[in-house]
Amino acid sequence: MSWGAELWDQFDNLEKHTQWGIDVLERYIKFVKERTEIELSYAKQLRNLSKKYQPKKSSKEEEEYKYTSCQAFLSTLHETGDYAGQHEVISENMTAQILVDLARYVQELKQERKANFCDGRKAQQHIETCWKQLESSKRRFERDCKEAERAQQYFEKMDADINVTKADVEKARQQAQIRHQMAEDSRADYSSVLQKFNQEQHAYYHTHIPSIFQKIQEMEERRIVKIGECLKTYAEVDRQVIPIIGKCLDGIVTAAEAIDQKSDSQLVIEAYKSGFEPPGDVEFEDYTQPMKRTVSDNSLSNPRADGKPELKFGGKSKGKLWPFIKKNKGAAPEDFSNLPPEQRRKKLQQRVDELSKDIQKETDQRDAITKMKDVYLKNPQMGDPASLDHKLAEVTQNMERLRLEAQKFEAWLAEVEGRLPGRGDPVRRQSGMYESQQPPATHNCAQDRESPDGSYTEEQSQESEVKVLAVDFDDEFDDEEPLPAIGTCKALYTFEGQNEGTISVAEGETLYVIEEDKGDGWTRIRRSEDEEGYVPTSYVEVYLDKNAKGAKTYI
């Protein structure tokens, strides 16, 4: 099968077909180029998607990634970034292995095609020139033959005419001979040109054209093979990244299988555990007995008859003694005393760890400066040792400041850890015989709510707010007298009573107890006749007078 033998007369069609083949190749190049652009765009979108959902630094989102489910999601984001990288690899490999190679090959193919068809046209022009020469020789031979025939006929006519002179006959005879000779010469020339044309034509159709068409056929077959190779490369580029993409997907599956719901539940406990114990049972108050009673803080209000003046406590209204109304207290205290015990311990421990790291950094910096100073002392030409004294003194001062701050936080931490009840041990409430010293509790009770970020809040929702019940009392309870003292207490810590219904106390101050802790963590005390309120039970040491009226112990 040869184009030179089978398609010897299809020069123009072969020229169109080979141009179509180049157009196909260029269309495939355009297809691969658009595929690489799609891969790059897809990779960019995947990377932006992964980056969009990455946790923000120094934000609440970063804290959430301590949970295994969030860690699995974070691993998915990382694997998605790696997955996007493989699509970038696909684009790069297709560009390098297909586009660049094909672009160069197309240019070479166009040049080769141009050269082959240029040779073909030259052969065509040559055979056409030979054909024209043959036609010209043939027409001249035909013309000379006709002229010789006419000259012969004229001679014969003159020779037969008796009236013509012998000279005219001789002249006609010579003219006829000349024409015959010219015809013979034309015949010989025509024969020679014809023989030459046949040789050229044979060479054209059996040598030149087959050779040129064979080159064109080989060129076209190489183009077809090249397309096949590029298609294989196209598939191989994708296949090469499949194992890595598989690893990315395996990484996502592994991260998903590593999710531990029990561990996450424990982290929730560690994040929001307050360290308080639930309140005990509410003591039954018998209102049928004709006796003065104390107003229970569990009623959340001060029942009194209409028109009666309110009893003042340190200038504050007694109308609502529930001391858990949230107020803006500004910045949180340095010792985190506004947090529940367990959360306070965690914050203090975290602060101690941070200070330890800062001290280690300063220590390393001091050691480095000391070594540099020793080098300067041994080699003065490298620098002045005295120039490092200021920096060394500054680092030493920073270390001392950090140590003092660390000692302060360690003391607070030791105080909290030493006073927190052990896990599993029952927590004993404050009573008249206080057997062990308790830590300074927060300004809130165990019933207070916690905000979503783990901070302690005193704000209660409308749904959880206890409704105050209106109670009608007998006339004998209308004139409510100040509650009698049922014991004394000594302030173990300073307490700033900023909420309504609370009272401020100083460490070491002795006050009167007028209402014992009902299980909510608060004790009602009095400093003078017109200054009384609530303080956290853990902030005072209570000494109840067992003979006093109304002295009871609530457990």
XYZ file of C-alpha atoms in Angstrom:
555
model
C 0.000 0.000 0.000
C 1.630 3.165 -1.234
C 0.193 6.586 -1.867
C 2.661 7.027 -4.748
C 1.198 4.042 -6.594
C -2.430 4.278 -5.521
C -2.869 8.040 -5.405
C -0.497 9.171 -8.187
C -3.100 11.540 -9.593
C -4.454 12.921 -6.240
C -1.882 15.567 -5.503
C -4.432 18.278 -4.643
C -6.530 15.971 -2.435
C -3.435 14.847 -0.543
C -2.526 18.469 0.031
C -5.980 19.145 1.526
C -5.889 15.964 3.628
C -2.503 16.718 5.186
C -3.664 20.249 6.030
C -6.721 18.753 7.704
C -4.412 16.478 9.722
C -2.468 19.483 11.002
C -5.757 21.200 11.885
C -6.772 18.143 13.916
C -3.464 18.240 15.767
C -3.855 21.936 16.566
C -7.412 21.339 17.767
C -6.151 18.634 20.130
C -3.473 21.034 21.415
C -6.208 23.570 22.156
C -8.215 20.885 23.976
C -5.267 19.943 26.220
C -4.528 23.600 26.913
C -8.080 24.227 28.062
C -7.895 21.093 30.232
C -4.777 22.436 31.961
C -6.529 25.746 32.586
C -9.489 23.900 34.088
C -7.164 21.881 36.343
C -5.423 25.046 37.541
C -8.726 26.805 38.159
C -10.096 23.767 40.022
C -6.953 23.506 42.132
C -7.149 27.209 42.960
C -10.781 26.914 43.992
C -10.011 23.878 46.163
C -7.142 25.712 47.858
C -9.312 28.773 48.471
C -12.033 26.519 49.873
C -9.568 24.802 52.204
C -8.100 28.150 53.281
C -11.561 29.633 53.856
C -12.453 27.008 56.451
C -9.064 26.902 58.184
C -9.324 28.008 61.846
C -8.393 31.618 62.446
C -5.349 32.101 64.639
C -5.968 33.396 68.154
C -9.683 32.891 67.789
C -12.365 30.745 69.345
C -12.358 28.505 66.258
C -8.779 27.458 66.992
C -9.839 26.267 70.453
C -12.594 24.151 68.937
C -10.056 22.031 67.062
C -9.077 20.204 70.232
C -12.094 17.948 69.599
C -11.421 14.839 67.519
C -14.308 15.591 65.163
C -12.902 19.056 64.463
C -9.412 17.585 64.094
C -10.800 15.173 61.492
C -12.329 18.116 59.641
C -8.994 19.962 59.837
C -7.255 16.885 58.396
C -9.844 16.879 55.609
C -8.976 20.500 54.848
C -5.263 19.659 54.707
C -5.884 16.643 52.494
C -8.072 18.795 50.260
C -5.123 21.152 49.852
C -2.898 18.210 48.904
C -5.615 16.978 46.545
C -5.609 20.398 44.883
C -1.839 20.122 44.531
C -2.236 16.956 42.477
C -4.469 18.775 40.028
C -1.748 21.380 39.700
C 0.679 18.530 38.966
C -1.680 17.275 36.249
C -1.707 20.720 34.651
C 2.072 21.069 34.844
C 2.758 17.603 33.413
C 0.283 18.041 30.560
C 1.847 21.368 29.698
C 5.380 19.987 29.756
C 4.794 16.549 28.233
C 2.046 17.305 25.708
C 1.611 20.980 24.899
C 5.267 21.941 24.581
C 6.142 18.785 22.643
C 3.139 19.035 20.304
C 3.687 22.736 19.618
C 7.250 21.999 18.505
C 6.135 18.964 16.486
C 3.442 20.945 14.640
C 5.987 23.517 13.529
C 8.293 20.769 12.256
C 5.357 19.029 10.563
C 4.329 22.202 8.754
C 7.867 22.743 7.477
C 8.181 19.124 6.305
C 4.802 19.244 4.576
C 5.712 22.487 2.857
C 9.008 21.041 1.589
C 7.380 17.845 0.255
C 4.625 19.615 -1.606
C 7.122 22.164 -2.925
C 9.098 19.260 -4.449
C 5.871 17.875 -5.884
C 5.003 21.164 -7.506
C 8.475 21.418 -8.999
C 8.065 17.960 -10.524
C 4.668 18.958 -11.870
C 6.070 22.133 -13.393
C 8.927 20.202 -14.988
C 6.651 17.627 -16.615
C 4.352 20.378 -17.802
C 7.333 22.162 -19.400
C 8.361 18.949 -21.144
C 4.812 18.509 -22.390
C 4.775 22.025 -23.797
C 8.079 21.386 -25.573
C 6.633 18.208 -27.052
C 3.526 20.026 -28.256
C 5.622 22.775 -29.783
C 7.867 20.250 -31.600
C 4.825 18.347 -32.761
C 3.127 21.440 -34.197
C 6.337 22.508 -35.970
C 6.721 19.049 -37.483
C 3.112 19.133 -38.656
C 3.550 22.592 -40.166
C 6.781 21.621 -41.966
C 5.145 18.502 -43.376
C 2.270 20.523 -44.793
C 4.669 23.071 -46.257
C 6.720 20.270 -47.885
C 3.534 18.749 -49.345
C 2.447 22.037 -50.848
C 5.973 22.652 -52.256
C 5.932 19.196 -53.858
C 2.549 19.786 -55.414
C 3.702 23.164 -56.741
C 6.835 21.571 -58.245
C 4.811 18.877 -59.943
C 2.432 21.464 -61.355
C 5.271 23.595 -62.688
C 6.993 20.537 -64.161
C 3.847 19.511 -66.072
C 3.233 22.941 -67.496
C 4.949 23.287 -70.917
C 4.648 27.012 -70.815
C 6.878 27.351 -67.746
C 10.526 27.898 -68.274
C 13.076 25.412 -67.205
C 14.472 27.875 -64.691
C 11.131 28.207 -62.934
C 10.766 24.427 -62.826
C 14.222 24.080 -61.320
C 13.436 26.712 -58.771
C 10.219 24.926 -57.795
C 12.115 21.654 -57.533
C 14.719 23.174 -55.211
C 12.031 24.765 -53.074
C 10.317 21.382 -52.737
C 13.563 19.738 -51.688
C 14.159 22.411 -49.029
C 10.691 21.894 -47.589
C 11.196 18.133 -47.556
C 14.456 18.628 -45.654
C 12.813 20.915 -43.118
C 10.083 18.369 -42.609
C 12.656 15.680 -42.034
C 14.482 17.874 -39.508
C 11.226 18.633 -37.677
C 10.405 14.983 -37.678
C 13.772 14.135 -36.122
C 13.374 16.910 -33.525
C 9.822 15.829 -32.693
C 10.970 12.260 -32.303
C 13.766 13.327 -29.979
C 11.520 15.561 -27.848
C 8.886 12.846 -27.709
C 11.395 10.275 -26.547
C 12.705 12.697 -23.909
C 9.169 13.529 -22.727
C 8.299 9.855 -22.374
C 11.374 9.345 -20.266
C 10.535 12.359 -18.063
C 6.934 11.267 -17.772
C 7.966 7.774 -16.777
C 10.341 9.174 -14.193
C 7.625 11.553 -12.949
C 4.929 8.936 -12.437
C 7.154 6.050 -11.394
C 9.981 7.745 -9.487
C 9.492 11.368 -8.462
C 5.817 11.400 -7.520
C 5.937 8.010 -5.695
C 8.970 9.206 -3.734
C 7.336 12.495 -2.778
C 4.006 10.873 -1.938
C 5.816 8.238 0.122
C 7.387 10.988 2.217
C 4.006 12.642 2.632
C 2.492 9.297 3.624
C 5.223 8.708 6.221
C 4.757 12.238 7.524
C 1.021 11.701 7.895
C 1.499 8.334 9.600
C 3.953 9.896 12.057
C 1.337 12.533 12.832
C -1.237 9.833 13.543
C 1.213 7.947 15.761
C 2.039 11.191 17.575
C -1.608 11.795 18.381
C -1.855 8.269 19.776
C 1.231 8.809 21.939
C -0.178 12.097 23.247
C -3.458 10.417 24.120
C -1.551 7.787 26.099
C 0.472 10.497 27.825
C -2.786 12.312 28.571
C -4.063 9.234 30.393
C -0.735 8.473 32.097
C -0.539 11.976 33.553
C -3.850 11.351 35.290
C -2.884 7.833 36.294
C 0.372 8.979 37.915
C -1.441 11.097 40.509
C -4.104 8.518 41.314
C -1.982 6.828 44.060
C -1.323 10.180 45.729
C -4.979 11.167 45.456
C -5.792 7.773 46.951
C -3.481 8.569 49.877
C -5.285 11.887 50.358
C -8.613 10.085 50.471
C -7.151 7.442 52.797
C -5.977 10.254 55.053
C -9.521 11.620 55.228
C -10.879 8.142 56.043
C -8.197 7.634 58.708
C -9.034 10.998 60.268
C -12.730 10.105 60.253
C -12.024 6.753 61.919
C -9.941 8.541 64.581
C -12.986 10.456 65.824
C -13.639 9.485 69.447
C -16.981 10.617 70.785
C -16.052 9.682 74.365
C -12.895 11.766 74.194
C -14.867 14.744 72.867
C -17.403 14.340 75.662
C -14.587 14.365 78.217
C -13.166 17.531 76.650
C -16.549 19.194 77.067
C -16.454 18.289 80.747
C -12.948 19.692 81.114
C -13.901 22.861 79.269
C -17.053 23.723 81.184
C -16.779 21.946 84.554
C -17.272 24.508 87.334
C -16.119 22.405 90.266
C -19.276 23.203 92.285
C -21.555 20.585 93.757
C -25.321 20.645 93.122
C -27.332 22.373 95.888
C -28.858 20.262 98.607
C -32.521 19.823 99.461
C -34.521 22.900 100.421
C -35.522 22.888 104.096
C -39.216 22.797 104.798
C -40.399 25.990 106.471
C -43.467 25.543 108.623
C -45.562 28.701 108.408
C -48.243 27.294 110.720
C -46.117 27.957 113.797
C -46.676 31.366 115.416
C -43.071 32.418 115.192
C -40.964 34.956 113.416
C -39.497 33.517 110.288
C -36.594 34.388 108.116
C -37.129 35.205 104.522
C -35.808 32.388 102.428
C -33.617 33.484 99.602
C -35.104 30.670 97.583
C -38.338 32.678 97.318
C -36.341 35.172 95.299
C -38.271 38.121 96.835
C -39.036 39.882 100.110
C -42.732 39.280 100.863
C -44.154 42.282 102.676
C -47.474 44.029 103.114
C -48.483 46.751 100.755
C -47.420 50.211 101.802
C -44.656 48.996 104.148
C -41.257 50.617 103.742
C -38.420 48.421 102.511
C -35.635 47.497 104.887
C -32.371 48.966 103.649
C -29.086 47.024 103.488
C -26.128 49.294 103.140
C -28.135 51.734 101.097
C -29.337 49.008 98.706
C -32.879 47.904 98.121
C -34.024 44.713 99.811
C -36.830 44.319 97.316
C -34.759 41.794 95.392
C -31.941 40.138 97.287
C -31.094 37.528 94.659
C -27.396 38.370 94.181
C -26.929 36.943 90.696
C -27.872 39.850 88.453
C -25.099 40.242 85.916
C -23.356 43.577 85.934
C -20.540 44.955 83.893
C -17.519 44.549 86.132
C -14.969 45.598 83.540
C -11.872 43.493 82.931
C -11.584 40.048 84.518
C -9.437 39.885 87.671
C -5.842 38.771 87.247
C -6.274 35.714 89.463
C -9.366 34.582 87.479
C -11.436 34.634 90.648
C -14.482 35.370 88.526
C -14.367 31.779 87.185
C -15.600 28.574 88.781
C -12.906 26.642 90.678
C -12.160 24.065 87.975
C -12.053 26.647 85.186
C -9.952 28.931 87.373
C -7.455 26.126 87.969
C -7.149 25.478 84.223
C -6.625 29.161 83.448
C -4.005 29.505 86.186
C -2.200 26.370 84.976
C -2.223 27.693 81.434
C -0.815 31.017 82.597
C 1.915 29.257 84.605
C 2.904 27.211 81.553
C 3.080 30.335 79.404
C 5.273 32.086 81.941
C 7.547 29.026 82.120
C 8.021 29.154 78.358
C 8.765 32.890 78.504
C 11.306 32.329 81.286
C 12.977 29.580 79.242
C 13.220 31.916 76.237
C 14.776 34.653 78.338
C 17.159 32.102 79.873
C 18.269 30.932 76.439
C 18.735 34.537 75.339
C 20.796 35.283 78.461
C 22.994 32.239 77.846
C 23.515 33.293 74.234
C 24.486 36.834 75.251
C 26.838 35.451 77.924
C 28.556 33.218 75.371
C 28.884 36.109 72.956
C 30.376 38.245 75.725
C 32.915 35.521 76.482
C 33.856 35.426 72.809
C 34.331 39.213 72.794
C 36.494 38.962 75.913
C 38.725 36.381 74.267
C 38.731 38.146 70.893
C 38.316 41.915 71.435
C 38.632 42.560 67.700
C 35.224 40.864 67.179
C 33.366 43.339 69.405
C 33.165 45.290 72.622
C 32.061 43.137 75.610
C 30.739 46.210 77.403
C 28.199 46.761 74.618
C 26.365 43.627 75.778
C 26.042 44.630 79.434
C 22.908 46.710 78.853
C 21.202 43.921 76.949
C 22.250 41.338 79.548
C 20.896 43.494 82.352
C 17.622 43.966 80.481
C 17.226 40.205 79.944
C 18.051 39.510 83.610
C 15.473 42.082 84.678
C 12.862 40.471 82.431
C 13.667 37.052 83.890
C 13.246 38.349 87.434
C 9.936 39.993 86.537
C 8.674 36.800 84.907
C 9.801 34.702 87.904
C 7.922 36.936 90.335
C 4.829 36.786 88.184
C 5.160 33.008 87.875
C 5.492 32.678 91.658
C 2.336 34.749 92.080
C 0.327 32.550 89.715
C 1.853 29.368 91.190
C 0.731 30.499 94.632
C -2.814 31.052 93.370
C -2.692 27.683 91.605
C -1.442 25.908 94.724
C -4.195 27.588 96.711
C -6.856 26.378 94.277
C -5.449 22.847 93.934
C -4.981 22.547 97.691
C -8.546 23.568 98.421
C -10.387 21.851 95.579
C -12.030 18.594 96.693
C -10.488 15.464 95.253
C -12.333 13.731 92.438
C -14.901 11.392 93.828
C -14.684 12.911 97.374
C -17.904 14.434 98.743
C -17.847 18.175 99.215
C -18.741 19.273 102.721
C -20.682 22.497 103.134
C -19.764 25.311 105.503
C -21.210 24.688 108.894
C -20.692 25.825 112.451
C -17.807 23.392 112.868
C -15.749 24.142 109.734
C -13.310 21.248 109.568
C -11.259 22.196 106.565
C -10.495 25.492 104.860
C -12.229 25.942 101.530
C -10.957 27.942 98.538
C -12.307 31.376 97.730
C -15.273 30.620 95.538
C -16.440 32.921 92.836
C -19.060 35.564 93.311
C -21.648 33.123 91.978
C -23.409 30.007 93.165
C -23.498 26.556 91.638
C -26.749 27.335 89.911
C -25.237 30.091 87.768
C -25.041 29.630 84.062
C -21.912 29.305 81.968
C -21.479 31.104 78.685
C -20.636 29.076 75.527
C -16.957 30.035 75.711
C -16.578 28.583 79.212
C -16.563 31.922 81.041
C -18.714 32.319 84.109
C -21.861 34.402 83.777
C -24.522 35.406 86.197
C -27.150 36.145 83.565
C -30.214 33.939 83.480
C -32.564 33.477 80.534
C -36.255 34.175 80.651
C -36.947 30.469 80.407
C -34.775 29.533 83.405
C -35.722 32.472 85.635
C -37.669 31.355 88.643
C -41.039 32.966 88.887
C -41.835 34.755 92.142
C -45.017 33.578 93.756
C -47.171 36.111 95.509
C -48.099 34.951 99.025
C -50.590 36.540 101.319
C -49.462 36.630 104.925
C -51.360 37.202 108.116
C -51.281 40.536 109.821
C -48.865 39.217 112.422
C -46.150 38.966 109.744
C -46.713 42.446 108.290
C -44.404 44.243 110.650
C -41.200 42.383 109.831
C -38.411 43.044 112.285
C -34.670 42.699 111.544
C -33.551 39.089 111.677
C -31.780 38.079 114.853
C -28.126 37.006 114.761
C -27.684 33.238 114.838
C -23.904 33.284 115.058
C -20.760 35.034 113.931
C -18.350 34.621 111.045
C -14.816 35.630 110.159
C -13.952 36.735 106.609
C -11.250 34.473 105.163
C -10.849 36.597 102.011
C -11.756 40.033 100.832
C -15.001 40.126 98.866
C -16.184 43.084 96.772
C -19.958 43.000 96.844
C -20.870 44.664 93.566
C -24.159 42.860 92.859
C -27.480 43.930 94.301
C -28.077 42.207 97.652
C -24.399 41.492 98.379
C -22.145 43.171 100.920
C -18.415 43.861 100.804
C -16.174 42.383 103.509
C -12.477 42.687 104.283
C -10.189 39.772 105.123
C -10.150 39.084 108.875
C -13.333 41.109 109.540
C -15.817 39.624 112.062
C -19.545 39.957 111.317
C -22.893 38.583 112.464
C -24.634 35.692 110.727
C -28.382 36.262 110.346
C -29.210 33.559 107.794
C -27.293 30.357 107.152
C -26.382 28.891 103.748
C -29.476 27.128 102.367
C -27.407 25.068 99.946
C -26.910 27.715 97.254
C -23.415 28.772 98.397
C -24.412 32.135 99.976
C -24.622 33.234 103.634
C -26.493 36.313 104.843
C -24.542 38.468 107.285
C -24.844 41.843 109.060
C -22.249 44.451 109.868
C -24.587 46.934 111.593
C -28.319 47.398 111.953
C -28.700 48.998 108.535
C -25.899 47.214 106.622
C -26.425 43.574 105.764
C -26.297 41.336 102.675
C -24.988 38.099 101.163
C -21.399 36.819 100.825
C -20.126 33.546 99.325
C -20.101 30.898 102.032
C -16.594 29.811 101.014
C -15.288 33.320 101.802
C -16.193 33.156 105.499
C -15.726 30.810 108.422
C -19.077 30.482 110.246
C -19.520 29.958 113.991
C -23.204 29.268 114.707
C -24.751 29.761 118.115
C -26.571 26.480 118.587
C -28.770 27.999 121.292
C -29.852 30.841 119.030
C -33.371 30.767 117.660
C -33.487 29.610 114.057
C -29.965 28.167 114.086
C -30.180 25.186 111.773
C -27.762 23.284 109.631
C -28.804 22.648 106.008
C -27.123 19.763 104.277
